[in-house]
Amino acid sequence: MLKSKMNWKSVSNNQTPQLNLSVSSVIERMLVRRGIHTQEEAEAFLYPTINDLHDPFLFEQMERVVLRIKQAIENEEKILIYGDYDADGVTATSVLVKTLSSLGAIVDYYIPNRFTEGYGPNEAAFRAVHEAGGTLIITVDNGIAAPKEAAVAKELGIDLIITDHHEEQDEIPDAYAIIHPRLSENYPFNDLAGVGVAFKLAHALLGQIPKELTGLVAIGTVADLVPLKGENRVLVKQGLSTLTHNDMPGIEAIKTIGKIEPPITTEHIGFIIGPRINAVGRLQDASLAVDLILEDDPIIAEDMAKEIDELNLERQQIVKEIADQAFEMIEQNHKDDDVIILANEGWNPGVLGIVASRIVNKYYKPTIVLGIDRDKGIAKGSGRSIPAYDMFKEGMKVNDLFVHFGGHAQAAGMTVNLDQLDDLRKVLNEKASEILTEEDLIPNLMIEDEVNWAELDINFPQELELLAPFGMENEKPVFQVNQVKLTNIRKIGAKQNHIKLHGDIEGLTVEMIGFQMGDIADKLTLGSEVDVVGEIEVNEWNGNRKLQVKLKDLRCNQWQLFDYRGKGLTDQVKSILSSDQVLFVYFNESPTFEKEANYYHYSELTLLERQQYNKLVCLDLPESLETFEEAIQFKQFEAIYLCFNNENNHLFSFIPSRDAFKTLYVTLKKHQVIKHEQKAQLAEAKNWSLEQLDFMLEVFFDLNFVKITNGDITFRNDVEFKPLEESVAYKRKQDALKVEETLYYSNYGELKEWIDSKLRLQTKEGEVVHGL
């Protein structure tokens, strides 16, 4: 048995729409689960076009905004785009700078410094704009949580246009205009990223859809982890195509340095492009990232991309160092917290969101990570959460404990006074304990469908791409494949930290690979049936193309037998079992190993003691099969490990036949007494070994046929004949032979089947008992 690491949540259903799409039944079932039932709906979903975007003038104040910007262009006013330092803010800034520049505007941009200014508008920056003669500020990806700064702009005579997508707070800023999906009742889509909102403004200003800017929209949308549905799906799908055939030197330089091969996918954005753009603002002024995107000279762009790549490498090292320190702090002091809140001096606030994400991935708990500034008396950082805990909602309930707080359900940024830190930790944990259940703290694995391996072919992964792009709320689908009988298990990789499996389903071969899952290899045995969940992809090697499951999780619902016979309890086995509830059992009174706390002689075991453990390790051979059966009774162990040697080898010692016993009996009766010194002569005469003769004499002694005095053997004429089976020594020998034959020298399949039969019998008897 092997439990899954995650909660498997299947959304499978058996409804199949009547569609004419020339795709597999699996794809058609996927469409049903997305609310698609007609041919028209299916084609619109599978083949979206840029023309599916909504009219930008559905935003209530869009017309007012467009008129004001065009007026500013006509009057040659100085326009400032006020952006943000993450990938969403950087791309949103670039979209509007490019758009306004193409319209002939006098436009500049400003990205606040994460470390000296923090997120969002600030008064000092607005006053600097005023002094420089600026009259119009357009925010992108920020501003909705800045009522004080909006008041400053109004005081200065600056018109402030806010474009944002973040959660609105209690007080809405008094700005010239606000473009925000959730604040426009008539706009049909609420989940645009900041760059998506900026793109809608660009569309309205230009009077047509600027397809050439959709690549930037795709980068910001994917990097900001907004749902890839509705308009976001249309924008990203078009944007990926634009990026693949991109002609912006800055983006091309990132693609080159990141070794990205076309076609561009959301994975390329999420793991290569996005992190590099984000790295700039995490370590320094993010203007470098905007400058790279706006750069027209390929040579200059290449140099800038190299600088950004070096910053990303530096960021990775900083993240690793902080994460290692954070893990140590958790293990020492916060492992049992419902909400993990960590703070330390010297931690770079720019990377703490990434660190928080790593902690959530490892411990699956809401996490806040803060860098302490002793001089200012504050701690500043980021939080990441799990689906069951809305970090923005819970944070707003205790907003008085923050200096600044904002964000989304799953991610937030905050500043806390140092003297409030303990109170924050206490209050959030108390409230979380009332909200979160044990099940909430186990990751959910959403399974698209339980598939029959026979219904899939080599074209299936390509068909899946019709449902792309994949990302938030349109995750790359994972599928469940059941009852795969394992035929090969091996660790792969330089560090042996990955696993490669082969299995069989009704004669069909299933190949599986699990990255960072190498430890599972030690917990599986050949012949076991497993259920697996993973992405289904094509593995191409040396021109051969095969379907492969890229594992996310697996489970084995059967008990498993691990065969270490003849090897003993090795350090490797001890290491495998170190973190499990393991019961070690021995059968001999004088064990040859050092006993520890959970080592028991089989006769000492109580039912209660057995119930505490999920795995059983047998350290030596029992005297009889009945003894072994007794040891495995009353508990359905997940796994049984046989770690014994055979020092006696009864099976390969010559066992006297019944005729030999008869010959010895007749000889003793005839001679009446055999002197001790005559034993060797007798054994040689009858072609027996001394060991065999001693064994037969021991049997006769048990049966009271002889008495032994000072080594001399005397036959007893007054004893009634008894069968050999009544001898303790004879029975012990026969039992030992059965034990060796069944438990030691049998092949793996025979032994597994024999133990399985005993466990089934116990289960059946247990059912009768419960029935009574």
mmCIF file with all atom_site columns, C-alpha atoms in Angstrom, residues 523-592:
data_model
loop_
_atom_site.group_PDB
_atom_site.id
_atom_site.type_symbol
_atom_site.label_atom_id
_atom_site.label_alt_id
_atom_site.label_comp_id
_atom_site.label_asym_id
_atom_site.label_entity_id
_atom_site.label_seq_id
_atom_site.pdbx_PDB_ins_code
_atom_site.Cartn_x
_atom_site.Cartn_y
_atom_site.Cartn_z
_atom_site.occupancy
_atom_site.B_iso_or_equiv
_atom_site.pdbx_formal_charge
_atom_site.auth_seq_id
_atom_site.auth_comp_id
_atom_site.auth_asym_id
_atom_site.auth_atom_id
_atom_site.pdbx_PDB_model_num
ATOM 1  C CA . LYS A 1 523 ? 8.233  2.228   -1.757  1.00 0.00 ? 523 LYS A CA 1
ATOM 2  C CA . LEU A 1 524 ? 7.046  0.206   -4.749  1.00 0.00 ? 524 LEU A CA 1
ATOM 3  C CA . THR A 1 525 ? 7.464  -3.433  -5.733  1.00 0.00 ? 525 THR A CA 1
ATOM 4  C CA . LEU A 1 526 ? 7.226  -5.135  -9.106  1.00 0.00 ? 526 LEU A CA 1
ATOM 5  C CA . GLY A 1 527 ? 3.863  -6.715  -9.794  1.00 0.00 ? 527 GLY A CA 1
ATOM 6  C CA . SER A 1 528 ? 1.976  -4.207  -7.653  1.00 0.00 ? 528 SER A CA 1
ATOM 7  C CA . GLU A 1 529 ? -0.961 -2.426  -9.228  1.00 0.00 ? 529 GLU A CA 1
ATOM 8  C CA . VAL A 1 530 ? -0.900 1.364   -8.961  1.00 0.00 ? 530 VAL A CA 1
ATOM 9  C CA . ASP A 1 531 ? -3.254 4.187   -9.880  1.00 0.00 ? 531 ASP A CA 1
ATOM 10 C CA . VAL A 1 532 ? -1.376 7.121   -11.369 1.00 0.00 ? 532 VAL A CA 1
ATOM 11 C CA . VAL A 1 533 ? -2.214 10.759  -12.075 1.00 0.00 ? 533 VAL A CA 1
ATOM 12 C CA . GLY A 1 534 ? -0.257 12.938  -14.460 1.00 0.00 ? 534 GLY A CA 1
ATOM 13 C CA . GLU A 1 535 ? 0.004  14.840  -17.693 1.00 0.00 ? 535 GLU A CA 1
ATOM 14 C CA . ILE A 1 536 ? -0.123 12.745  -20.844 1.00 0.00 ? 536 ILE A CA 1
ATOM 15 C CA . GLU A 1 537 ? 2.581  13.693  -23.305 1.00 0.00 ? 537 GLU A CA 1
ATOM 16 C CA . VAL A 1 538 ? 4.708  12.315  -26.129 1.00 0.00 ? 538 VAL A CA 1
ATOM 17 C CA . ASN A 1 539 ? 8.193  11.052  -25.280 1.00 0.00 ? 539 ASN A CA 1
ATOM 18 C CA . GLU A 1 540 ? 10.436 11.130  -28.330 1.00 0.00 ? 540 GLU A CA 1
ATOM 19 C CA . TRP A 1 541 ? 13.789 9.337   -28.249 1.00 0.00 ? 541 TRP A CA 1
ATOM 20 C CA . ASN A 1 542 ? 15.954 8.292   -31.179 1.00 0.00 ? 542 ASN A CA 1
ATOM 21 C CA . GLY A 1 543 ? 13.069 8.806   -33.552 1.00 0.00 ? 543 GLY A CA 1
ATOM 22 C CA . ASN A 1 544 ? 10.638 6.696   -31.510 1.00 0.00 ? 544 ASN A CA 1
ATOM 23 C CA . ARG A 1 545 ? 7.502  8.432   -30.244 1.00 0.00 ? 545 ARG A CA 1
ATOM 24 C CA . LYS A 1 546 ? 5.528  6.965   -27.353 1.00 0.00 ? 546 LYS A CA 1
ATOM 25 C CA . LEU A 1 547 ? 2.817  8.165   -25.010 1.00 0.00 ? 547 LEU A CA 1
ATOM 26 C CA . GLN A 1 548 ? 4.083  8.868   -21.525 1.00 0.00 ? 548 GLN A CA 1
ATOM 27 C CA . VAL A 1 549 ? 2.516  9.861   -18.218 1.00 0.00 ? 549 VAL A CA 1
ATOM 28 C CA . LYS A 1 550 ? 4.380  12.711  -16.529 1.00 0.00 ? 550 LYS A CA 1
ATOM 29 C CA . LEU A 1 551 ? 3.545  11.823  -12.956 1.00 0.00 ? 551 LEU A CA 1
ATOM 30 C CA . LYS A 1 552 ? 2.011  14.205  -10.435 1.00 0.00 ? 552 LYS A CA 1
ATOM 31 C CA . ASP A 1 553 ? 1.087  11.558  -7.866  1.00 0.00 ? 553 ASP A CA 1
ATOM 32 C CA . LEU A 1 554 ? 0.388  7.851   -7.515  1.00 0.00 ? 554 LEU A CA 1
ATOM 33 C CA . ARG A 1 555 ? -1.053 5.380   -5.047  1.00 0.00 ? 555 ARG A CA 1
ATOM 34 C CA . CYS A 1 556 ? -1.060 1.661   -4.453  1.00 0.00 ? 556 CYS A CA 1
ATOM 35 C CA . ASN A 1 557 ? -4.185 0.227   -2.837  1.00 0.00 ? 557 ASN A CA 1
ATOM 36 C CA . GLN A 1 558 ? -2.637 -3.207  -2.266  1.00 0.00 ? 558 GLN A CA 1
ATOM 37 C CA . TRP A 1 559 ? -0.335 -4.273  0.517   1.00 0.00 ? 559 TRP A CA 1
ATOM 38 C CA . GLN A 1 560 ? 3.213  -4.709  -0.745  1.00 0.00 ? 560 GLN A CA 1
ATOM 39 C CA . LEU A 1 561 ? 5.928  -7.262  -0.044  1.00 0.00 ? 561 LEU A CA 1
ATOM 40 C CA . PHE A 1 562 ? 9.542  -6.063  0.010   1.00 0.00 ? 562 PHE A CA 1
ATOM 41 C CA . ASP A 1 563 ? 12.033 -8.870  -0.425  1.00 0.00 ? 563 ASP A CA 1
ATOM 42 C CA . TYR A 1 564 ? 15.363 -8.391  1.364   1.00 0.00 ? 564 TYR A CA 1
ATOM 43 C CA . ARG A 1 565 ? 15.868 -12.096 2.137   1.00 0.00 ? 565 ARG A CA 1
ATOM 44 C CA . GLY A 1 566 ? 19.515 -12.978 2.476   1.00 0.00 ? 566 GLY A CA 1
ATOM 45 C CA . LYS A 1 567 ? 20.511 -9.330  2.848   1.00 0.00 ? 567 LYS A CA 1
ATOM 46 C CA . GLY A 1 568 ? 19.318 -8.566  6.338   1.00 0.00 ? 568 GLY A CA 1
ATOM 47 C CA . LEU A 1 569 ? 18.355 -5.189  7.727   1.00 0.00 ? 569 LEU A CA 1
ATOM 48 C CA . THR A 1 570 ? 20.683 -2.953  5.705   1.00 0.00 ? 570 THR A CA 1
ATOM 49 C CA . ASP A 1 571 ? 21.310 0.736   6.241   1.00 0.00 ? 571 ASP A CA 1
ATOM 50 C CA . GLN A 1 572 ? 19.438 1.356   2.994   1.00 0.00 ? 572 GLN A CA 1
ATOM 51 C CA . VAL A 1 573 ? 16.301 -0.313  4.351   1.00 0.00 ? 573 VAL A CA 1
ATOM 52 C CA . LYS A 1 574 ? 16.608 1.568   7.647   1.00 0.00 ? 574 LYS A CA 1
ATOM 53 C CA . SER A 1 575 ? 16.847 4.818   5.699   1.00 0.00 ? 575 SER A CA 1
ATOM 54 C CA . ILE A 1 576 ? 13.754 3.987   3.630   1.00 0.00 ? 576 ILE A CA 1
ATOM 55 C CA . LEU A 1 577 ? 11.756 3.237   6.771   1.00 0.00 ? 577 LEU A CA 1
ATOM 56 C CA . SER A 1 578 ? 13.099 6.051   8.928   1.00 0.00 ? 578 SER A CA 1
ATOM 57 C CA . SER A 1 579 ? 10.030 8.293   8.660   1.00 0.00 ? 579 SER A CA 1
ATOM 58 C CA . ASP A 1 580 ? 7.328  5.611   8.829   1.00 0.00 ? 580 ASP A CA 1
ATOM 59 C CA . GLN A 1 581 ? 5.444  3.892   11.613  1.00 0.00 ? 581 GLN A CA 1
ATOM 60 C CA . VAL A 1 582 ? 7.326  0.602   11.451  1.00 0.00 ? 582 VAL A CA 1
ATOM 61 C CA . LEU A 1 583 ? 7.044  -2.491  13.638  1.00 0.00 ? 583 LEU A CA 1
ATOM 62 C CA . PHE A 1 584 ? 10.191 -4.644  13.810  1.00 0.00 ? 584 PHE A CA 1
ATOM 63 C CA . VAL A 1 585 ? 9.525  -8.255  14.821  1.00 0.00 ? 585 VAL A CA 1
ATOM 64 C CA . TYR A 1 586 ? 11.971 -11.018 15.679  1.00 0.00 ? 586 TYR A CA 1
ATOM 65 C CA . PHE A 1 587 ? 11.247 -14.684 16.458  1.00 0.00 ? 587 PHE A CA 1
ATOM 66 C CA . ASN A 1 588 ? 14.399 -16.046 18.103  1.00 0.00 ? 588 ASN A CA 1
ATOM 67 C CA . GLU A 1 589 ? 15.084 -15.442 21.778  1.00 0.00 ? 589 GLU A CA 1
ATOM 68 C CA . SER A 1 590 ? 18.682 -14.394 21.163  1.00 0.00 ? 590 SER A CA 1
ATOM 69 C CA . PRO A 1 591 ? 18.650 -11.988 18.204  1.00 0.00 ? 591 PRO A CA 1
ATOM 70 C CA . THR A 1 592 ? 21.865 -11.262 16.321  1.00 0.00 ? 592 THR A CA 1
#
